[in-house]
Coordinates of C-alpha atoms in Angstrom, one line a residue:
Chain A
M37 CA -28.8 122.7 124.6
L38 CA -27.8 119.0 124.6
E39 CA -27.6 118.8 120.8
N40 CA -25.3 121.9 120.8
R41 CA -23.0 120.2 123.3
K42 CA -22.9 117.1 121.2
N43 CA -22.1 119.1 118.1
W44 CA -19.2 120.8 119.9
K45 CA -17.9 117.5 121.1
N46 CA -18.0 116.1 117.5
I47 CA -16.2 119.1 116.2
L48 CA -13.5 118.9 118.8
I49 CA -13.0 115.2 118.2
T50 CA -12.8 115.8 114.4
L51 CA -10.3 118.6 114.9
L52 CA -8.2 116.4 117.3
L53 CA -8.2 113.5 114.8
L54 CA -7.3 115.8 111.9
S55 CA -4.4 117.4 113.8
L56 CA -3.1 113.9 114.8
L57 CA -3.4 112.8 111.2
G58 CA -1.6 115.9 110.1
I59 CA 1.2 115.4 112.6
S60 CA 1.7 111.8 111.6
F61 CA 1.6 112.7 107.9
L62 CA 4.3 115.4 108.4
N63 CA 6.4 112.8 110.3
V64 CA 6.1 110.3 107.5
M65 CA 7.0 113.0 105.0
S66 CA 10.0 114.2 106.9
L67 CA 11.2 110.6 107.4
G68 CA 10.8 109.9 103.7
L69 CA 12.7 113.1 102.8
A70 CA 15.4 112.4 105.3
Q71 CA 15.9 108.8 104.3
S72 CA 16.7 109.8 100.7
N73 CA 20.2 110.9 102.0
N74 CA 20.3 109.5 105.5
Y75 CA 22.1 106.5 106.7
D76 CA 22.0 104.9 110.2
L77 CA 24.6 102.9 111.9
K78 CA 23.5 99.4 112.7
L79 CA 26.7 98.3 114.3
T80 CA 26.5 96.2 117.5
K81 CA 29.2 95.5 120.0
G82 CA 30.5 91.9 119.8
T83 CA 32.9 89.5 118.2
T84 CA 33.0 88.1 114.7
I85 CA 35.3 85.2 113.9
F86 CA 36.6 84.9 110.3
S87 CA 37.7 81.5 109.1
V88 CA 39.6 80.5 105.9
E89 CA 37.3 77.9 104.4
T90 CA 38.9 77.4 101.0
Y91 CA 42.3 78.1 99.7
D92 CA 43.3 76.6 96.3
E93 CA 47.0 77.5 96.3
D94 CA 47.7 76.3 92.7
A95 CA 44.7 78.2 91.3
W96 CA 45.8 81.3 93.3
F97 CA 49.4 81.2 91.9
N98 CA 48.1 80.6 88.4
T99 CA 45.5 83.4 88.6
V100 CA 46.2 86.0 91.2
S101 CA 50.0 86.2 91.5
N102 CA 52.9 83.9 92.0
S103 CA 54.6 86.2 94.4
L104 CA 51.7 87.2 96.6
N105 CA 49.5 84.9 98.8
P106 CA 46.4 85.7 100.8
S107 CA 48.4 86.7 103.9
H108 CA 49.7 89.7 101.9
W109 CA 46.1 90.9 101.7
F110 CA 44.6 89.7 105.0
G111 CA 47.7 89.2 107.2
G112 CA 48.7 86.5 109.6
D113 CA 48.2 82.9 108.5
A114 CA 45.5 83.8 106.0
N115 CA 47.2 81.4 103.5
I116 CA 46.3 78.4 105.6
T117 CA 42.9 76.7 105.3
G118 CA 41.2 76.6 108.7
A119 CA 43.1 79.7 110.0
Q120 CA 40.9 82.1 112.0
S121 CA 40.9 85.7 112.9
K122 CA 38.7 87.6 115.3
I123 CA 37.4 91.2 115.5
T124 CA 35.6 92.6 118.5
I125 CA 33.8 95.8 118.1
K126 CA 34.3 97.7 121.3
G127 CA 32.2 100.8 120.8
W128 CA 31.9 103.9 118.6
S129 CA 31.3 107.6 118.6
Y130 CA 29.7 110.0 116.2
T131 CA 31.9 112.9 115.4
E132 CA 33.0 115.5 112.9
W133 CA 36.4 115.4 111.4
G134 CA 38.5 117.8 109.2
T135 CA 40.4 116.8 106.1
F136 CA 43.7 116.1 107.9
N137 CA 42.2 113.5 110.2
V138 CA 40.2 111.9 107.4
I139 CA 43.2 111.7 105.1
S140 CA 45.5 110.2 107.8
S141 CA 42.9 107.7 108.9
I142 CA 41.3 106.6 105.7
V143 CA 43.5 107.4 102.6
L144 CA 47.1 107.1 103.7
P145 CA 48.5 103.7 104.5
Q146 CA 50.0 103.2 107.9
E147 CA 53.6 103.3 106.6
Q148 CA 53.1 106.7 104.9
L149 CA 51.8 108.5 108.0
L150 CA 55.3 109.5 108.9
I151 CA 55.5 111.4 105.7
L152 CA 52.4 113.3 106.6
Y153 CA 54.0 114.3 109.9
A154 CA 57.3 115.2 108.1
L155 CA 55.3 117.6 105.9
A156 CA 54.3 119.6 109.0
D157 CA 57.7 121.4 108.8
Y158 CA 56.9 122.6 105.3
G159 CA 53.6 124.2 105.9
Y160 CA 51.3 121.1 105.9
N161 CA 50.5 120.5 109.5
N162 CA 47.0 119.6 110.8
T163 CA 45.7 123.2 110.9
E164 CA 47.2 124.3 107.6
I165 CA 45.8 121.3 105.7
N166 CA 42.4 121.8 107.2
E167 CA 42.6 125.5 106.2
Y168 CA 43.5 124.6 102.6
Y169 CA 40.8 122.0 102.4
P170 CA 38.0 123.1 104.7
N171 CA 35.6 120.3 104.1
T172 CA 34.3 118.6 107.2
Y173 CA 32.9 115.1 107.5
W174 CA 30.4 113.5 109.9
L175 CA 31.4 110.0 110.7
W176 CA 31.2 107.1 113.1
N177 CA 34.6 106.2 114.6
S178 CA 34.4 102.7 115.8
L179 CA 37.1 101.0 117.9
Q180 CA 37.9 97.4 117.3
A181 CA 40.2 94.8 118.8
I182 CA 41.8 92.6 116.2
W183 CA 43.3 89.2 116.3
P184 CA 45.0 88.4 113.0
F185 CA 44.6 85.1 111.2
T186 CA 46.2 82.2 113.0
S187 CA 46.1 78.5 112.7
N188 CA 46.6 78.1 116.4
N189 CA 44.4 79.2 119.3
F190 CA 43.9 82.9 119.7
D191 CA 46.0 84.8 122.2
E192 CA 44.0 86.2 125.1
K193 CA 44.8 89.7 124.2
P194 CA 44.3 91.2 120.8
N195 CA 47.3 92.1 118.6
T196 CA 46.0 95.6 117.8
T197 CA 43.2 97.9 118.6
E198 CA 42.3 100.0 115.5
Q199 CA 39.7 102.6 114.7
N200 CA 37.4 102.0 111.8
I201 CA 35.8 105.0 110.1
I202 CA 32.3 104.8 108.6
L203 CA 31.3 108.1 106.8
K204 CA 27.7 109.2 107.4
D205 CA 27.4 110.4 103.9
P206 CA 29.0 107.9 101.4
E207 CA 29.3 110.6 98.8
D208 CA 32.0 112.1 101.1
Y209 CA 34.5 109.5 99.9
R210 CA 34.6 111.4 96.6
K211 CA 35.4 114.7 98.4
I212 CA 38.1 113.1 100.4
L213 CA 39.7 111.5 97.4
D214 CA 39.6 114.8 95.5
D215 CA 41.0 116.7 98.4
Y216 CA 43.8 114.2 98.8
N217 CA 44.8 114.3 95.2
K218 CA 44.7 118.1 95.2
L219 CA 46.9 118.1 98.2
V220 CA 49.4 115.7 96.5
A221 CA 49.5 118.0 93.5
Q222 CA 50.0 121.0 95.7
I223 CA 52.9 119.4 97.6
K224 CA 54.5 118.2 94.3
N225 CA 54.4 121.8 93.0
D226 CA 55.7 123.2 96.2
S227 CA 59.4 124.1 95.9
A228 CA 59.9 124.2 99.7
V229 CA 59.2 120.4 100.0
P230 CA 62.3 118.3 99.6
L231 CA 62.3 115.9 96.7
P232 CA 62.6 112.7 98.8
I233 CA 59.4 113.5 100.5
K234 CA 57.7 114.4 97.2
N235 CA 58.7 111.0 95.8
Q236 CA 57.1 109.2 98.5
I237 CA 53.6 110.5 98.0
S238 CA 51.5 109.9 94.9
N239 CA 47.9 110.2 93.7
I240 CA 45.5 107.5 94.4
T241 CA 42.7 106.2 92.2
A242 CA 39.2 105.5 93.3
D243 CA 39.6 101.8 92.8
D244 CA 42.8 101.7 94.8
L245 CA 41.2 103.7 97.6
L246 CA 38.2 101.3 97.8
W247 CA 40.5 98.2 97.6
K248 CA 42.5 99.6 100.5
L249 CA 39.4 100.2 102.5
A250 CA 37.9 96.8 101.7
L251 CA 41.1 95.1 103.0
N252 CA 41.1 97.2 106.1
T253 CA 37.7 96.3 107.7
F254 CA 35.6 98.7 105.6
A255 CA 32.0 98.9 107.0
A256 CA 28.8 100.4 105.7
A257 CA 25.8 102.2 107.3
E258 CA 22.2 101.0 106.9
P259 CA 20.7 100.5 104.3
V260 CA 23.9 98.7 103.3
G261 CA 23.0 98.0 99.7
N262 CA 22.2 101.7 99.0
Y263 CA 25.3 102.8 100.9
L264 CA 27.6 100.6 98.8
L265 CA 26.0 101.7 95.6
T266 CA 26.4 105.3 96.5
V267 CA 30.1 104.8 97.4
T268 CA 30.9 103.2 94.0
D269 CA 28.8 105.7 92.1
A270 CA 30.3 108.7 93.9
L271 CA 33.8 107.4 93.5
E272 CA 33.0 106.5 89.8
T273 CA 35.0 103.3 90.2
E274 CA 36.1 101.6 87.0
N275 CA 36.4 98.0 88.0
I276 CA 34.3 97.8 91.2
T277 CA 30.6 97.2 91.3
A278 CA 28.1 97.2 94.1
S279 CA 25.6 94.3 94.0
S280 CA 23.0 94.0 96.7
C281 CA 25.2 93.9 99.9
S282 CA 28.5 93.2 98.2
L283 CA 31.4 95.0 96.6
I284 CA 32.8 93.1 93.6
F285 CA 36.3 94.0 92.5
N286 CA 37.3 92.9 89.0
R287 CA 41.0 92.6 89.1
T288 CA 43.7 91.3 86.8
G289 CA 46.8 89.4 88.0
L290 CA 48.2 86.6 85.9
N291 CA 44.6 86.1 84.7
N292 CA 41.4 87.9 85.4
Y293 CA 39.7 87.2 88.7
T294 CA 37.0 88.7 91.0
V295 CA 37.1 89.5 94.7
E296 CA 33.7 89.8 96.4
F297 CA 33.4 91.4 99.8
A298 CA 30.0 90.7 101.3
Y299 CA 28.5 92.8 104.1
G300 CA 25.8 91.8 106.5
D301 CA 22.7 93.6 107.8
R302 CA 24.8 95.5 110.2
G303 CA 27.2 96.7 107.5
T304 CA 30.2 94.7 108.6
L305 CA 32.1 92.2 106.5
T306 CA 30.7 88.7 106.5
S307 CA 32.6 86.9 103.7
V308 CA 35.3 87.3 101.0
I309 CA 35.3 85.2 97.9
V310 CA 38.1 85.2 95.3
K311 CA 36.9 83.6 92.0
D312 CA 38.7 83.0 88.7
Q313 CA 37.3 83.9 85.3
I314 CA 35.4 80.7 85.0
D315 CA 33.7 81.3 88.4
N316 CA 35.7 78.7 90.4
T317 CA 36.3 79.6 94.0
I318 CA 40.0 80.1 94.7
Y319 CA 39.7 81.5 98.1
Y320 CA 36.9 81.9 100.6
I321 CA 36.7 83.5 104.0
T322 CA 33.5 83.1 106.0
S323 CA 32.4 84.5 109.3
I324 CA 30.8 83.0 112.3
N325 CA 28.9 85.0 115.0
S326 CA 28.1 83.2 118.3
E327 CA 25.0 85.3 119.0
W328 CA 22.6 82.5 118.1
I329 CA 24.2 80.1 120.5
F330 CA 23.8 82.8 123.2
Y331 CA 20.1 83.1 122.4
M332 CA 19.7 79.4 122.4
I333 CA 21.3 79.0 125.8
L334 CA 19.2 81.9 127.1
A335 CA 16.0 80.3 125.8
I336 CA 16.9 76.9 127.3
A337 CA 17.7 78.6 130.7
V338 CA 14.4 80.6 130.7
A339 CA 12.4 77.5 129.6
A340 CA 14.0 75.4 132.3
S341 CA 13.3 78.2 135.0
I342 CA 9.7 78.4 133.9
G343 CA 9.4 74.6 134.0
I344 CA 10.8 74.4 137.5
I345 CA 8.5 77.2 138.7
V346 CA 5.5 75.5 137.2
V347 CA 6.4 72.1 138.7
L348 CA 7.0 73.6 142.1
T349 CA 3.7 75.6 142.0
L350 CA 1.7 72.6 140.9
R351 CA 3.3 70.5 143.6
S352 CA 2.6 73.0 146.4
R353 CA -1.0 73.3 145.2
K354 CA -1.4 69.5 145.3
I355 CA 0.1 69.5 148.8
K356 CA -2.3 72.2 149.9
R357 CA -5.3 70.4 148.5
A358 CA -4.3 67.2 150.1
Chain B
M185 CA 23.1 47.5 157.2
R186 CA 22.3 48.7 160.7
N187 CA 25.2 51.1 160.5
N188 CA 23.9 52.5 157.2
N189 CA 20.5 53.0 158.7
E190 CA 22.0 54.7 161.8
Y191 CA 24.0 57.0 159.5
G192 CA 20.8 57.7 157.6
I193 CA 18.9 58.5 160.8
G194 CA 21.7 60.7 162.0
L195 CA 21.8 62.7 158.7
K196 CA 18.0 63.0 158.2
P197 CA 17.5 65.7 160.8
I198 CA 20.2 67.8 159.2
F199 CA 18.7 67.2 155.7
D200 CA 15.3 68.2 157.0
T201 CA 16.7 71.3 158.7
V202 CA 18.4 72.3 155.4
I203 CA 15.1 71.9 153.5
F204 CA 13.2 73.8 156.2
E205 CA 15.8 76.6 156.3
I206 CA 15.7 76.9 152.5
K207 CA 11.9 77.3 152.6
K208 CA 12.1 79.7 155.5
Q209 CA 14.6 82.0 153.8
R210 CA 12.7 81.9 150.5
K211 CA 11.7 85.6 150.5
K212 CA 15.3 86.7 151.3
F213 CA 16.6 84.4 148.6
Y214 CA 14.2 85.8 145.9
F215 CA 15.2 89.4 146.9
F216 CA 19.0 88.7 146.6
L217 CA 18.5 86.7 143.4
G218 CA 16.6 89.6 141.9
V219 CA 19.3 92.0 143.0
A220 CA 22.0 89.8 141.5
I221 CA 20.2 89.5 138.2
L222 CA 19.6 93.2 138.1
I223 CA 23.3 94.0 138.8
V224 CA 24.4 91.7 136.0
F225 CA 21.8 93.2 133.7
L226 CA 22.8 96.8 134.5
V227 CA 26.6 96.3 134.5
G228 CA 26.9 93.6 131.9
Y229 CA 24.3 94.5 129.4
L230 CA 22.7 97.9 129.8
L231 CA 26.0 99.8 130.1
Q232 CA 27.1 98.1 126.9
L233 CA 24.2 99.6 125.0
F234 CA 25.9 102.9 125.2
P235 CA 28.3 103.1 122.1
G236 CA 30.7 105.4 124.0
Y237 CA 31.2 102.9 126.8
L238 CA 33.9 100.7 125.4
L239 CA 33.8 97.0 125.6
P240 CA 37.1 95.7 127.3
D241 CA 39.7 94.1 125.0
T242 CA 39.3 90.7 126.5
Q243 CA 36.6 88.4 128.0
A244 CA 38.5 88.3 131.3
G245 CA 38.4 92.1 131.4
Y246 CA 34.7 92.1 130.8
F247 CA 34.2 89.6 133.6
S248 CA 36.4 91.7 135.9
G249 CA 34.2 94.7 135.2
G250 CA 31.0 92.7 135.7
L251 CA 32.3 91.4 139.0
T252 CA 32.8 94.8 140.5
F253 CA 29.7 94.4 142.8
I254 CA 30.1 90.7 143.6
E255 CA 32.0 91.5 146.8
F256 CA 29.2 93.8 148.0
L257 CA 26.6 91.2 147.1
T258 CA 28.4 88.4 148.9
L259 CA 29.1 90.6 151.9
F260 CA 25.5 91.7 152.3
S261 CA 24.0 88.3 151.6
A262 CA 26.4 86.6 154.1
C263 CA 25.5 89.1 156.8
L264 CA 21.7 88.8 156.2
F265 CA 21.6 85.0 155.7
F266 CA 24.0 83.8 158.4
S267 CA 23.4 86.4 161.2
G268 CA 20.5 84.5 162.7
I269 CA 22.0 81.1 162.6
I270 CA 22.8 80.8 166.3
C271 CA 21.5 83.9 168.1
S272 CA 18.0 83.5 166.8
E273 CA 17.8 80.2 168.8
F274 CA 18.7 82.1 171.9
D275 CA 16.5 85.0 171.0
K276 CA 13.4 82.7 170.5
K277 CA 14.4 80.5 173.5
T278 CA 14.1 77.3 171.5
G279 CA 16.2 75.6 174.2
F280 CA 13.1 75.6 176.5
I281 CA 11.2 73.2 174.2
V282 CA 10.5 70.2 176.4
F283 CA 10.9 67.5 173.8
P284 CA 13.8 68.4 171.6
K285 CA 13.6 66.4 168.4
I286 CA 17.0 67.4 167.1
N287 CA 20.5 67.7 168.5
K288 CA 21.5 71.4 168.8
Y289 CA 24.7 71.0 166.7
K290 CA 22.7 69.2 164.0
L291 CA 20.2 72.0 164.0
I292 CA 22.9 74.7 163.6
L293 CA 24.7 72.6 160.9
G294 CA 21.5 72.2 158.9
K295 CA 20.7 75.9 159.2
Y296 CA 24.2 76.8 158.1
L297 CA 24.1 74.5 155.1
G298 CA 20.7 75.6 154.0
N299 CA 21.8 79.2 154.0
L300 CA 25.1 78.4 152.3
I301 CA 23.3 76.6 149.5
L302 CA 21.1 79.6 148.9
V303 CA 24.0 82.1 148.9
V304 CA 26.1 79.9 146.6
F305 CA 23.2 79.4 144.3
I306 CA 22.7 83.2 144.0
M307 CA 26.4 83.6 143.2
A308 CA 26.2 80.8 140.7
I309 CA 23.3 82.5 138.9
Y310 CA 25.3 85.8 138.9
Y311 CA 28.4 84.0 137.4
F312 CA 26.2 82.0 134.9
L313 CA 24.5 85.2 133.5
L314 CA 27.8 87.1 133.4
G315 CA 29.5 84.1 131.6
L316 CA 26.6 84.0 129.2
L317 CA 26.9 87.7 128.4
G318 CA 30.7 87.2 128.1
F319 CA 30.0 84.5 125.5
F320 CA 27.5 86.9 123.7
Y321 CA 30.1 89.6 123.4
Y322 CA 33.3 87.6 122.9
G323 CA 32.3 84.2 121.7
G324 CA 33.7 80.9 123.1
P325 CA 35.4 79.4 124.8
I326 CA 34.7 80.9 128.1
N327 CA 37.9 82.0 129.9
I328 CA 38.9 79.4 132.5
R329 CA 39.8 82.1 135.0
I330 CA 36.1 82.9 135.6
F331 CA 35.8 79.4 137.2
Y332 CA 38.8 80.2 139.5
S333 CA 37.1 83.4 140.4
F334 CA 33.9 81.5 141.2
G335 CA 36.0 79.2 143.4
F336 CA 37.4 82.2 145.3
A337 CA 34.0 83.7 145.6
V338 CA 32.6 80.5 147.2
L339 CA 35.6 80.4 149.6
Y340 CA 35.1 84.1 150.4
V341 CA 31.5 83.5 151.2
I342 CA 32.3 80.6 153.5
A343 CA 34.9 82.8 155.2
L344 CA 32.4 85.6 155.6
S345 CA 29.7 83.2 156.8
S346 CA 32.1 81.8 159.4
F347 CA 32.8 85.4 160.6
V348 CA 29.1 86.2 160.8
T349 CA 28.4 82.8 162.5
L350 CA 31.1 83.7 165.1
F351 CA 29.3 87.0 165.9
S352 CA 26.0 85.2 165.9
S353 CA 27.3 82.8 168.6
F354 CA 27.7 85.5 171.2
M355 CA 25.4 88.3 170.1
K356 CA 21.9 88.5 171.6
S357 CA 19.8 89.5 168.6
V358 CA 19.8 89.0 164.9
N359 CA 19.5 92.7 164.1
V360 CA 22.5 93.6 166.3
T361 CA 24.6 90.8 164.6
I362 CA 23.7 92.1 161.1
I363 CA 24.5 95.8 162.0
S364 CA 27.8 95.0 163.8
T365 CA 29.1 92.6 161.1
L366 CA 28.1 94.9 158.3
L367 CA 29.8 97.8 160.1
I368 CA 33.0 95.8 160.7
L369 CA 33.2 94.3 157.2
L370 CA 32.2 97.4 155.3
I371 CA 33.7 100.2 157.2
G372 CA 36.0 98.7 159.9
F373 CA 38.3 96.6 157.7
T374 CA 38.4 99.3 155.0
I375 CA 39.5 102.0 157.4
A376 CA 42.0 99.7 159.2
D377 CA 43.5 98.7 155.8
Q378 CA 44.0 102.3 154.8
I379 CA 45.5 103.3 158.2
V380 CA 47.9 100.4 158.1
T381 CA 48.9 101.1 154.5
L382 CA 49.5 104.8 155.4
I383 CA 51.7 103.9 158.3
F384 CA 53.6 100.9 157.0
A385 CA 53.3 101.4 153.2
D386 CA 54.6 98.3 151.4
S387 CA 56.3 96.8 154.5
F388 CA 53.1 95.4 155.9
E389 CA 50.4 93.7 153.9
P390 CA 46.9 93.8 155.4
L391 CA 46.4 90.1 155.3
Y392 CA 44.3 90.2 158.6
S393 CA 41.5 91.8 156.5
I394 CA 38.9 89.4 155.0
V395 CA 37.7 92.2 152.7
Y396 CA 41.2 92.5 151.3
L397 CA 41.4 88.8 150.8
G398 CA 38.1 89.0 148.8
G399 CA 40.0 91.1 146.2
L400 CA 41.2 87.8 144.8
I401 CA 37.8 87.3 143.2
T402 CA 38.5 89.9 140.6
S403 CA 42.3 90.0 140.6
V404 CA 42.5 86.3 139.7
L405 CA 41.0 87.3 136.3
Q406 CA 43.9 89.5 135.4
N407 CA 46.5 88.1 133.1
P408 CA 49.3 88.5 134.1
F409 CA 48.5 88.4 137.8
P410 CA 49.3 91.8 139.3
D411 CA 53.0 92.0 140.1
P412 CA 54.1 94.0 142.1
R413 CA 51.1 93.7 144.2
Y414 CA 51.7 97.1 145.9
A415 CA 51.3 100.2 143.8
E416 CA 51.9 103.9 144.4
V417 CA 49.8 106.5 142.7
T418 CA 50.9 110.2 142.5
M419 CA 48.1 112.7 142.1
G420 CA 48.6 115.9 140.1
P421 CA 51.8 117.9 139.5
P422 CA 54.2 118.6 142.4
G423 CA 53.6 121.7 144.5
M424 CA 50.4 123.6 145.5
G425 CA 48.6 120.6 146.8
G426 CA 49.6 118.3 143.9
G427 CA 52.2 115.6 143.8
F428 CA 50.5 113.7 146.6
T429 CA 51.6 110.1 146.6
F430 CA 49.5 107.3 148.1
G431 CA 50.1 103.6 148.1
Q432 CA 47.7 100.7 147.8
W433 CA 47.9 97.0 148.2
I434 CA 46.1 95.6 145.1
T435 CA 45.6 92.0 146.0
P436 CA 47.0 89.2 148.1
S437 CA 49.0 86.4 146.4
I438 CA 46.9 83.4 145.3
E439 CA 48.6 80.9 147.7
M440 CA 48.5 83.3 150.7
G441 CA 44.9 84.2 149.9
I442 CA 43.7 80.5 149.9
I443 CA 45.7 79.6 153.0
L444 CA 44.4 82.6 155.0
L445 CA 40.8 82.2 153.9
L446 CA 41.0 78.5 155.0
V447 CA 42.6 79.5 158.3
Y448 CA 40.0 82.1 159.0
I449 CA 37.2 79.6 158.2
V450 CA 38.6 77.0 160.6
V451 CA 39.4 79.5 163.4
F452 CA 36.0 81.3 163.2
F453 CA 34.1 78.1 163.1
V454 CA 36.0 76.6 166.1
L455 CA 35.6 79.8 168.1
A456 CA 31.9 79.9 167.2
A457 CA 31.5 76.2 168.2
V458 CA 33.3 76.8 171.6
L459 CA 31.1 79.9 172.4
F460 CA 28.0 78.0 171.3
K461 CA 28.9 75.1 173.6
R462 CA 29.5 77.3 176.6
R463 CA 26.3 79.3 176.0
Q464 CA 23.2 77.5 177.4
L465 CA 20.5 77.0 174.7

């Protein structure tokens, strides 16, 4: 009787262990399958300060352009060594957008948005564009306060508050680009659209799109390296390569040069380096994050509090003993 | 030399009372300190873990949000710490002690200072933690206006404590003092302010109200300082119950706020001293 009970107990324990193992195995399998095409957002709220560390003006004018300077790319006083800019990530939401919203937020430059709204009178409003191109995109829409590069102290209030889009699936960049170029072709062939409007819109290449995005606080999801690689592969970029957590743009101005945008663990921009063809640094922006100072102060405060408590406890014990 | 010693002897009982009071109020202090840390953690950190809850544009805006509950905290701590300063002596009949070792004014002063140190310390911890979190989210430097806000908070606590001390000087028990001051400060002033604003609108500012003056703690963080300081809000579209307009005084001016808080402090303390003198310990 006792032996029977023991056997039943053993069988039950074995079954329980097997089912637990099975559940955990299935979990691991599902995670593995999901991770093959799954990206997570590692963004955190907080402020990053960007600082112009190096700017070799002569090398820039001999290599990049003699009519453009870094402020044409990065805005404000980006052409002054020591100038700083600041970006505060305020928060984000996970949402699904249609083609119109994605094109107006990601592809079109700010100054061309008015053209998109003008097209509404000719059969290309929000609803109609979404009907022509019914793709939808899951994305993180983060809101960030931006202080442009300045060589003075920052103003208290930010200059602008902009949204920054991070697509859940990096392969969607290809779909967006294709849809946009198809839309441009459709508008160009539409006799109802006036010529002045047609002339103001044009196709965009994958390289141009990624360059525009990189200059406008492009961010990646985690794992960052994979994400960047997938973006460049999906877009089939010609002169852009993804290397570990960086996007490297091979560009030609007066001479060949490279622009490297590096992204941190959280997928946000950490540095920009412009190098000439013999690998000399022409321009370098670096970023500072004050989180470590916060943790240092917190650690000191906690240690001091513990020290005071220990001293007081020991003292009161001594007094009690005496 | 003799004078110095006499001063020392004169101050020592006060100092001893301060230390004694701090030790006596230890549990209350730990409780309020815990509450203060919890509020900062909840409002300043936990809420920010939700991506949809947007971080304000500026550090001052963040501090302003984090200080939402400071007025409640100061109000409750003032009522609970200072309510027993005078009336507890009458309640426990300490005046009947045959060999008094300390002058009664020195005793009250020591008790008051002991409690004030504790309350200001709780607030300082609150501001320190909030400032630290502000640094975490926005980087340095810390906005100077948080120090102004702390200054106002200290002034506000002194004004509240003087108000509670005044009540303590003529009330019979500690509990009655706590309840009556809390009722007046939490409900009485708020209702009176609303009635006055409804009747007089922008022609009469409720400067009599200590609670209204306490609004300076958060409004001093705003840049620019609110101007006009009286605002009218219309609720809903006109007709069918909508289109209702109500006015509100946002904040007193900085100068007027400081002057009135100081006046209240002096008046309440003088009245408390007079009542205390007339009442036999």
